[in-house]
Amino acid sequence: MDQKAIRKKLLEELENLAGRSDRIEAHWRDEAPPADWSELAIHQENDEVIESLDERTQEQMVSIRQALRRMDAEEWDTCSDCGEEIQAARLEALPTTTLCVRCAEVRETLNKS
Ligand SMILES: [Zn+2]
């Protein structure tokens, strides 16, 4: 898959996420307060699920936008840590990554310790 095809995929993904984000926003806006206490507990649990979905959606949108910007700047396949080229197979599997496989492993090791 070439960069153009991946870019198209990212743009589609971004559109999906934006749609989801709109639906989440509509949920917050239109939601009526629950009628009684037993409903309130379920209601709060749902809100937590939706909140974490919302967070994940926003994060994904940020990383896709970042990947698109990196494509525009022709930095997409350059590792942001060491400046080496990121492997094509890695970019195909993880188009929003900013690190080559070596630097990603280094970070992972650092996070674990
Ligand atoms: Zn690197």
mmCIF file of N, CA and C and ligand atoms in Angstrom:
data_model
loop_
_atom_site.group_PDB
_atom_site.id
_atom_site.type_symbol
_atom_site.label_atom_id
_atom_site.label_comp_id
_atom_site.label_asym_id
_atom_site.label_seq_id
_atom_site.Cartn_x
_atom_site.Cartn_y
_atom_site.Cartn_z
ATOM 1 N N MET A 1 0.847 -1.194 0.000
ATOM 2 C CA MET A 1 0.000 0.000 0.000
ATOM 3 C C MET A 1 0.886 1.248 0.000
ATOM 4 N N ASP A 2 0.586 2.184 -0.879
ATOM 5 C CA ASP A 2 1.410 3.396 -0.884
ATOM 6 C C ASP A 2 0.805 4.475 0.021
ATOM 7 N N GLN A 3 1.573 5.546 0.159
ATOM 8 C CA GLN A 3 1.179 6.598 1.089
ATOM 9 C C GLN A 3 -0.188 7.194 0.735
ATOM 10 N N LYS A 4 -0.445 7.307 -0.578
ATOM 11 C CA LYS A 4 -1.713 7.903 -1.009
ATOM 12 C C LYS A 4 -2.899 7.070 -0.524
ATOM 13 N N ALA A 5 -2.757 5.750 -0.665
ATOM 14 C CA ALA A 5 -3.827 4.844 -0.238
ATOM 15 C C ALA A 5 -4.014 4.904 1.276
ATOM 16 N N ILE A 6 -2.897 4.970 1.989
ATOM 17 C CA ILE A 6 -2.979 5.024 3.456
ATOM 18 C C ILE A 6 -3.592 6.357 3.895
ATOM 19 N N ARG A 7 -3.220 7.402 3.202
ATOM 20 C CA ARG A 7 -3.776 8.716 3.508
ATOM 21 C C ARG A 7 -5.303 8.716 3.355
ATOM 22 N N LYS A 8 -5.750 8.079 2.268
ATOM 23 C CA LYS A 8 -7.180 7.990 2.024
ATOM 24 C C LYS A 8 -7.864 7.236 3.171
ATOM 25 N N LYS A 9 -7.225 6.160 3.588
ATOM 26 C CA LYS A 9 -7.769 5.356 4.680
ATOM 27 C C LYS A 9 -7.851 6.182 5.971
ATOM 28 N N LEU A 10 -6.810 6.957 6.213
ATOM 29 C CA LEU A 10 -6.791 7.789 7.421
ATOM 30 C C LEU A 10 -7.890 8.842 7.378
ATOM 31 N N LEU A 11 -8.090 9.435 6.197
ATOM 32 C CA LEU A 11 -9.131 10.460 6.065
ATOM 33 C C LEU A 11 -10.514 9.855 6.314
ATOM 34 N N GLU A 12 -10.706 8.633 5.816
ATOM 35 C CA GLU A 12 -11.985 7.953 6.053
ATOM 36 C C GLU A 12 -12.174 7.677 7.544
ATOM 37 N N GLU A 13 -11.110 7.206 8.141
ATOM 38 C CA GLU A 13 -11.134 6.899 9.567
ATOM 39 C C GLU A 13 -11.452 8.167 10.378
ATOM 40 N N LEU A 14 -10.853 9.258 9.968
ATOM 41 C CA LEU A 14 -11.077 10.532 10.648
ATOM 42 C C LEU A 14 -12.548 10.948 10.545
ATOM 43 N N GLU A 15 -13.117 10.704 9.381
ATOM 44 C CA GLU A 15 -14.523 11.033 9.180
ATOM 45 C C GLU A 15 -15.425 10.186 10.091
ATOM 46 N N ASN A 16 -15.106 8.892 10.168
ATOM 47 C CA ASN A 16 -15.846 8.008 11.070
ATOM 48 C C ASN A 16 -15.765 8.499 12.507
ATOM 49 N N LEU A 17 -14.565 8.852 12.908
ATOM 50 C CA LEU A 17 -14.360 9.302 14.282
ATOM 51 C C LEU A 17 -15.099 10.602 14.545
ATOM 52 N N ALA A 18 -15.094 11.498 13.562
ATOM 53 C CA ALA A 18 -15.797 12.768 13.722
ATOM 54 C C ALA A 18 -17.289 12.522 13.877
ATOM 55 N N GLY A 19 -17.810 11.557 13.109
ATOM 56 C CA GLY A 19 -19.217 11.191 13.218
ATOM 57 C C GLY A 19 -19.527 10.652 14.597
ATOM 58 N N ARG A 20 -18.637 9.798 15.101
ATOM 59 C CA ARG A 20 -18.835 9.235 16.427
ATOM 60 C C ARG A 20 -18.782 10.342 17.485
ATOM 61 N N SER A 21 -17.843 11.228 17.312
ATOM 62 C CA SER A 21 -17.691 12.334 18.250
ATOM 63 C C SER A 21 -18.947 13.212 18.285
ATOM 64 N N ASP A 22 -19.543 13.427 17.110
ATOM 65 C CA ASP A 22 -20.794 14.198 17.037
ATOM 66 C C ASP A 22 -21.909 13.498 17.792
ATOM 67 N N ARG A 23 -21.966 12.170 17.593
ATOM 68 C CA ARG A 23 -23.026 11.417 18.277
ATOM 69 C C ARG A 23 -22.840 11.476 19.793
ATOM 70 N N ILE A 24 -21.584 11.410 20.231
ATOM 71 C CA ILE A 24 -21.317 11.481 21.668
ATOM 72 C C ILE A 24 -21.738 12.851 22.203
ATOM 73 N N GLU A 25 -21.393 13.876 21.438
ATOM 74 C CA GLU A 25 -21.768 15.228 21.860
ATOM 75 C C GLU A 25 -23.279 15.375 21.955
ATOM 76 N N ALA A 26 -23.976 14.820 20.962
ATOM 77 C CA ALA A 26 -25.440 14.885 20.963
ATOM 78 C C ALA A 26 -25.991 14.152 22.181
ATOM 79 N N HIS A 27 -25.338 13.044 22.527
ATOM 80 C CA HIS A 27 -25.762 12.299 23.702
ATOM 81 C C HIS A 27 -25.675 13.172 24.960
ATOM 82 N N TRP A 28 -24.561 13.865 25.133
ATOM 83 C CA TRP A 28 -24.402 14.731 26.315
ATOM 84 C C TRP A 28 -25.433 15.850 26.324
ATOM 85 N N ARG A 29 -25.706 16.374 25.132
ATOM 86 C CA ARG A 29 -26.584 17.534 25.028
ATOM 87 C C ARG A 29 -28.047 17.165 25.298
ATOM 88 N N ASP A 30 -28.466 16.033 24.683
ATOM 89 C CA ASP A 30 -29.897 15.719 24.687
ATOM 90 C C ASP A 30 -30.343 14.883 25.869
ATOM 91 N N GLU A 31 -29.376 14.470 26.658
ATOM 92 C CA GLU A 31 -29.701 13.515 27.686
ATOM 93 C C GLU A 31 -30.607 14.114 28.764
ATOM 94 N N ALA A 32 -31.699 13.411 29.030
ATOM 95 C CA ALA A 32 -32.580 13.840 30.115
ATOM 96 C C ALA A 32 -32.117 13.199 31.414
ATOM 97 N N PRO A 33 -32.244 13.879 32.525
ATOM 98 C CA PRO A 33 -31.845 13.282 33.798
ATOM 99 C C PRO A 33 -32.725 12.075 34.122
ATOM 100 N N PRO A 34 -32.155 11.036 34.739
ATOM 101 C CA PRO A 34 -32.926 9.831 35.021
ATOM 102 C C PRO A 34 -34.057 10.094 36.009
ATOM 103 N N ALA A 35 -35.106 9.297 35.871
ATOM 104 C CA ALA A 35 -36.323 9.522 36.642
ATOM 105 C C ALA A 35 -36.181 9.091 38.106
ATOM 106 N N ASP A 36 -35.460 7.994 38.363
ATOM 107 C CA ASP A 36 -35.356 7.567 39.757
ATOM 108 C C ASP A 36 -33.949 7.062 40.079
ATOM 109 N N TRP A 37 -33.746 6.697 41.348
ATOM 110 C CA TRP A 37 -32.394 6.364 41.815
ATOM 111 C C TRP A 37 -31.844 5.091 41.208
ATOM 112 N N SER A 38 -32.703 4.089 41.000
ATOM 113 C CA SER A 38 -32.192 2.845 40.429
ATOM 114 C C SER A 38 -31.711 3.078 38.999
ATOM 115 N N GLU A 39 -32.367 3.973 38.333
ATOM 116 C CA GLU A 39 -31.938 4.306 36.980
ATOM 117 C C GLU A 39 -30.657 5.110 36.980
ATOM 118 N N LEU A 40 -30.476 5.884 38.015
ATOM 119 C CA LEU A 40 -29.322 6.781 38.083
ATOM 120 C C LEU A 40 -28.006 5.998 38.057
ATOM 121 N N ALA A 41 -27.970 4.862 38.766
ATOM 122 C CA ALA A 41 -26.748 4.064 38.822
ATOM 123 C C ALA A 41 -26.363 3.562 37.425
ATOM 124 N N ILE A 42 -27.341 3.021 36.712
ATOM 125 C CA ILE A 42 -27.096 2.521 35.348
ATOM 126 C C ILE A 42 -26.658 3.677 34.466
ATOM 127 N N HIS A 43 -27.329 4.755 34.661
ATOM 128 C CA HIS A 43 -27.072 5.962 33.906
ATOM 129 C C HIS A 43 -25.626 6.427 34.069
ATOM 130 N N GLN A 44 -25.156 6.425 35.320
ATOM 131 C CA GLN A 44 -23.787 6.872 35.568
ATOM 132 C C GLN A 44 -22.773 5.914 34.968
ATOM 133 N N GLU A 45 -23.076 4.622 35.051
ATOM 134 C CA GLU A 45 -22.192 3.632 34.459
ATOM 135 C C GLU A 45 -22.074 3.852 32.948
ATOM 136 N N ASN A 46 -23.203 4.089 32.326
ATOM 137 C CA ASN A 46 -23.209 4.368 30.892
ATOM 138 C C ASN A 46 -22.380 5.592 30.565
ATOM 139 N N ASP A 47 -22.552 6.624 31.375
ATOM 140 C CA ASP A 47 -21.815 7.854 31.143
ATOM 141 C C ASP A 47 -20.311 7.616 31.185
ATOM 142 N N GLU A 48 -19.883 6.743 32.126
ATOM 143 C CA GLU A 48 -18.458 6.453 32.210
ATOM 144 C C GLU A 48 -17.950 5.755 30.954
ATOM 145 N N VAL A 49 -18.754 4.808 30.463
ATOM 146 C CA VAL A 49 -18.375 4.091 29.237
ATOM 147 C C VAL A 49 -18.262 5.079 28.079
ATOM 148 N N ILE A 50 -19.267 5.952 27.987
ATOM 149 C CA ILE A 50 -19.283 6.910 26.888
ATOM 150 C C ILE A 50 -18.134 7.911 27.029
ATOM 151 N N GLU A 51 -17.840 8.268 28.267
ATOM 152 C CA GLU A 51 -16.754 9.207 28.496
ATOM 153 C C GLU A 51 -15.418 8.630 28.039
ATOM 154 N N SER A 52 -15.186 7.355 28.342
ATOM 155 C CA SER A 52 -13.913 6.778 27.933
ATOM 156 C C SER A 52 -13.869 6.567 26.420
ATOM 157 N N LEU A 53 -15.034 6.278 25.840
ATOM 158 C CA LEU A 53 -15.119 6.180 24.384
ATOM 159 C C LEU A 53 -14.815 7.541 23.755
ATOM 160 N N ASP A 54 -15.341 8.568 24.362
ATOM 161 C CA ASP A 54 -15.116 9.928 23.908
ATOM 162 C C ASP A 54 -13.627 10.265 23.947
ATOM 163 N N GLU A 55 -12.988 9.942 25.062
ATOM 164 C CA GLU A 55 -11.556 10.207 25.205
ATOM 165 C C GLU A 55 -10.745 9.497 24.136
ATOM 166 N N ARG A 56 -11.082 8.202 23.941
ATOM 167 C CA ARG A 56 -10.343 7.425 22.947
ATOM 168 C C ARG A 56 -10.544 7.993 21.550
ATOM 169 N N THR A 57 -11.779 8.409 21.270
ATOM 170 C CA THR A 57 -12.083 8.983 19.964
ATOM 171 C C THR A 57 -11.252 10.243 19.726
ATOM 172 N N GLN A 58 -11.207 11.112 20.742
ATOM 173 C CA GLN A 58 -10.434 12.354 20.600
ATOM 174 C C GLN A 58 -8.955 12.059 20.383
ATOM 175 N N GLU A 59 -8.432 11.095 21.168
ATOM 176 C CA GLU A 59 -7.024 10.734 21.032
ATOM 177 C C GLU A 59 -6.710 10.218 19.628
ATOM 178 N N GLN A 60 -7.610 9.356 19.120
ATOM 179 C CA GLN A 60 -7.389 8.808 17.784
ATOM 180 C C GLN A 60 -7.419 9.897 16.730
ATOM 181 N N MET A 61 -8.332 10.854 16.906
ATOM 182 C CA MET A 61 -8.418 11.945 15.940
ATOM 183 C C MET A 61 -7.142 12.777 15.954
ATOM 184 N N VAL A 62 -6.615 13.013 17.152
ATOM 185 C CA VAL A 62 -5.375 13.788 17.261
ATOM 186 C C VAL A 62 -4.238 13.059 16.548
ATOM 187 N N SER A 63 -4.133 11.742 16.770
ATOM 188 C CA SER A 63 -2.989 11.057 16.170
ATOM 189 C C SER A 63 -3.137 10.922 14.657
ATOM 190 N N ILE A 64 -4.380 10.814 14.169
ATOM 191 C CA ILE A 64 -4.560 10.759 12.712
ATOM 192 C C ILE A 64 -4.235 12.117 12.089
ATOM 193 N N ARG A 65 -4.693 13.195 12.737
ATOM 194 C CA ARG A 65 -4.379 14.520 12.204
ATOM 195 C C ARG A 65 -2.871 14.740 12.179
ATOM 196 N N GLN A 66 -2.211 14.267 13.230
ATOM 197 C CA GLN A 66 -0.755 14.399 13.308
ATOM 198 C C GLN A 66 -0.096 13.622 12.151
ATOM 199 N N ALA A 67 -0.591 12.409 11.895
ATOM 200 C CA ALA A 67 -0.029 11.601 10.804
ATOM 201 C C ALA A 67 -0.219 12.314 9.464
ATOM 202 N N LEU A 68 -1.403 12.922 9.256
ATOM 203 C CA LEU A 68 -1.671 13.629 8.000
ATOM 204 C C LEU A 68 -0.756 14.843 7.853
ATOM 205 N N ARG A 69 -0.529 15.536 8.973
ATOM 206 C CA ARG A 69 0.388 16.677 8.941
ATOM 207 C C ARG A 69 1.802 16.225 8.615
ATOM 208 N N ARG A 70 2.182 15.085 9.209
ATOM 209 C CA ARG A 70 3.508 14.555 8.936
ATOM 210 C C ARG A 70 3.642 14.158 7.469
ATOM 211 N N MET A 71 2.555 13.671 6.855
ATOM 212 C CA MET A 71 2.579 13.348 5.423
ATOM 213 C C MET A 71 2.773 14.621 4.602
ATOM 214 N N ASP A 72 2.036 15.667 4.964
ATOM 215 C CA ASP A 72 2.154 16.945 4.254
ATOM 216 C C ASP A 72 3.567 17.495 4.334
ATOM 217 N N ALA A 73 4.175 17.338 5.495
ATOM 218 C CA ALA A 73 5.517 17.874 5.715
ATOM 219 C C ALA A 73 6.601 16.912 5.224
ATOM 220 N N GLU A 74 6.154 15.799 4.630
ATOM 221 C CA GLU A 74 7.061 14.747 4.170
ATOM 222 C C GLU A 74 7.956 14.224 5.277
ATOM 223 N N GLU A 75 7.366 14.122 6.456
ATOM 224 C CA GLU A 75 8.090 13.585 7.601
ATOM 225 C C GLU A 75 7.467 12.286 8.072
ATOM 226 N N TRP A 76 6.439 11.866 7.332
ATOM 227 C CA TRP A 76 5.618 10.760 7.806
ATOM 228 C C TRP A 76 6.437 9.495 8.071
ATOM 229 N N ASP A 77 7.407 9.222 7.175
ATOM 230 C CA ASP A 77 8.177 7.992 7.345
ATOM 231 C C ASP A 77 9.526 8.246 8.020
ATOM 232 N N THR A 78 9.641 9.386 8.705
ATOM 233 C CA THR A 78 10.864 9.682 9.434
ATOM 234 C C THR A 78 10.607 9.530 10.924
ATOM 235 N N CYS A 79 11.440 8.780 11.600
ATOM 236 C CA CYS A 79 11.281 8.575 13.035
ATOM 237 C C CYS A 79 11.514 9.890 13.772
ATOM 238 N N SER A 80 10.587 10.228 14.675
ATOM 239 C CA SER A 80 10.709 11.519 15.364
ATOM 240 C C SER A 80 11.790 11.480 16.447
ATOM 241 N N ASP A 81 12.275 10.309 16.786
ATOM 242 C CA ASP A 81 13.339 10.224 17.788
ATOM 243 C C ASP A 81 14.737 10.207 17.170
ATOM 244 N N CYS A 82 14.954 9.294 16.220
ATOM 245 C CA CYS A 82 16.318 9.136 15.703
ATOM 246 C C CYS A 82 16.486 9.680 14.288
ATOM 247 N N GLY A 83 15.376 10.037 13.611
ATOM 248 C CA GLY A 83 15.495 10.603 12.275
ATOM 249 C C GLY A 83 15.713 9.578 11.184
ATOM 250 N N GLU A 84 15.751 8.304 11.554
ATOM 251 C CA GLU A 84 15.879 7.244 10.540
ATOM 252 C C GLU A 84 14.519 6.998 9.890
ATOM 253 N N GLU A 85 14.557 6.296 8.765
ATOM 254 C CA GLU A 85 13.313 5.988 8.077
ATOM 255 C C GLU A 85 12.530 4.909 8.832
ATOM 256 N N ILE A 86 11.219 5.104 8.965
ATOM 257 C CA ILE A 86 10.372 4.079 9.588
ATOM 258 C C ILE A 86 10.043 3.020 8.532
ATOM 259 N N GLN A 87 10.135 1.764 8.918
ATOM 260 C CA GLN A 87 9.910 0.653 7.985
ATOM 261 C C GLN A 87 8.508 0.740 7.378
ATOM 262 N N ALA A 88 8.420 0.491 6.072
ATOM 263 C CA ALA A 88 7.144 0.589 5.353
ATOM 264 C C ALA A 88 6.093 -0.356 5.932
ATOM 265 N N ALA A 89 6.498 -1.560 6.284
ATOM 266 C CA ALA A 89 5.540 -2.529 6.827
ATOM 267 C C ALA A 89 4.967 -2.031 8.144
ATOM 268 N N ARG A 90 5.816 -1.375 8.925
ATOM 269 C CA ARG A 90 5.361 -0.836 10.209
ATOM 270 C C ARG A 90 4.350 0.291 9.990
ATOM 271 N N LEU A 91 4.632 1.155 9.034
ATOM 272 C CA LEU A 91 3.717 2.263 8.742
ATOM 273 C C LEU A 91 2.386 1.755 8.202
ATOM 274 N N GLU A 92 2.462 0.694 7.442
ATOM 275 C CA GLU A 92 1.226 0.150 6.895
ATOM 276 C C GLU A 92 0.349 -0.410 8.012
ATOM 277 N N ALA A 93 0.989 -1.058 8.971
ATOM 278 C CA ALA A 93 0.238 -1.640 10.082
ATOM 279 C C ALA A 93 -0.183 -0.575 11.092
ATOM 280 N N LEU A 94 0.648 0.439 11.254
ATOM 281 C CA LEU A 94 0.432 1.462 12.289
ATOM 282 C C LEU A 94 0.661 2.845 11.686
ATOM 283 N N PRO A 95 -0.279 3.298 10.830
ATOM 284 C CA PRO A 95 -0.019 4.539 10.068
ATOM 285 C C PRO A 95 0.156 5.790 10.929
ATOM 286 N N THR A 96 -0.267 5.720 12.198
ATOM 287 C CA THR A 96 -0.143 6.929 13.026
ATOM 288 C C THR A 96 1.112 6.918 13.892
ATOM 289 N N THR A 97 1.964 5.921 13.702
ATOM 290 C CA THR A 97 3.165 5.889 14.525
ATOM 291 C C THR A 97 4.145 6.990 14.118
ATOM 292 N N THR A 98 4.919 7.472 15.080
ATOM 293 C CA THR A 98 5.938 8.481 14.762
ATOM 294 C C THR A 98 7.330 7.925 15.036
ATOM 295 N N LEU A 99 7.399 6.657 15.421
ATOM 296 C CA LEU A 99 8.678 6.071 15.821
ATOM 297 C C LEU A 99 9.021 4.852 14.977
ATOM 298 N N CYS A 100 10.308 4.665 14.717
ATOM 299 C CA CYS A 100 10.742 3.433 14.073
ATOM 300 C C CYS A 100 10.661 2.311 15.110
ATOM 301 N N VAL A 101 10.779 1.083 14.629
ATOM 302 C CA VAL A 101 10.565 -0.057 15.514
ATOM 303 C C VAL A 101 11.595 -0.065 16.658
ATOM 304 N N ARG A 102 12.807 0.356 16.370
ATOM 305 C CA ARG A 102 13.853 0.359 17.393
ATOM 306 C C ARG A 102 13.526 1.349 18.510
ATOM 307 N N CYS A 103 13.156 2.580 18.115
ATOM 308 C CA CYS A 103 12.861 3.609 19.121
ATOM 309 C C CYS A 103 11.603 3.242 19.911
ATOM 310 N N ALA A 104 10.632 2.625 19.235
ATOM 311 C CA ALA A 104 9.413 2.203 19.931
ATOM 312 C C ALA A 104 9.757 1.171 20.989
ATOM 313 N N GLU A 105 10.688 0.283 20.657
ATOM 314 C CA GLU A 105 11.091 -0.730 21.633
ATOM 315 C C GLU A 105 11.818 -0.104 22.810
ATOM 316 N N VAL A 106 12.657 0.865 22.518
ATOM 317 C CA VAL A 106 13.385 1.568 23.576
ATOM 318 C C VAL A 106 12.395 2.228 24.526
ATOM 319 N N ARG A 107 11.408 2.900 23.961
ATOM 320 C CA ARG A 107 10.393 3.581 24.798
ATOM 321 C C ARG A 107 9.632 2.594 25.676
ATOM 322 N N GLU A 108 9.299 1.463 25.057
ATOM 323 C CA GLU A 108 8.541 0.461 25.778
ATOM 324 C C GLU A 108 9.351 -0.046 26.968
ATOM 325 N N THR A 109 10.623 -0.268 26.737
ATOM 326 C CA THR A 109 11.501 -0.733 27.820
ATOM 327 C C THR A 109 11.582 0.323 28.915
ATOM 328 N N LEU A 110 11.679 1.578 28.510
ATOM 329 C CA LEU A 110 11.765 2.659 29.491
ATOM 330 C C LEU A 110 10.475 2.746 30.311
ATOM 331 N N ASN A 111 9.347 2.582 29.631
ATOM 332 C CA ASN A 111 8.057 2.653 30.327
ATOM 333 C C ASN A 111 7.889 1.529 31.343
ATOM 334 N N LYS A 112 8.486 0.378 31.015
ATOM 335 C CA LYS A 112 8.324 -0.766 31.895
ATOM 336 C C LYS A 112 9.150 -0.612 33.165
ATOM 337 N N SER A 113 10.305 0.006 33.047
ATOM 338 C CA SER A 113 11.206 0.055 34.188
ATOM 339 C C SER A 113 10.779 1.099 35.202
HETATM 340 ZN ZN ZN B 1 13.967 5.780 15.592
#
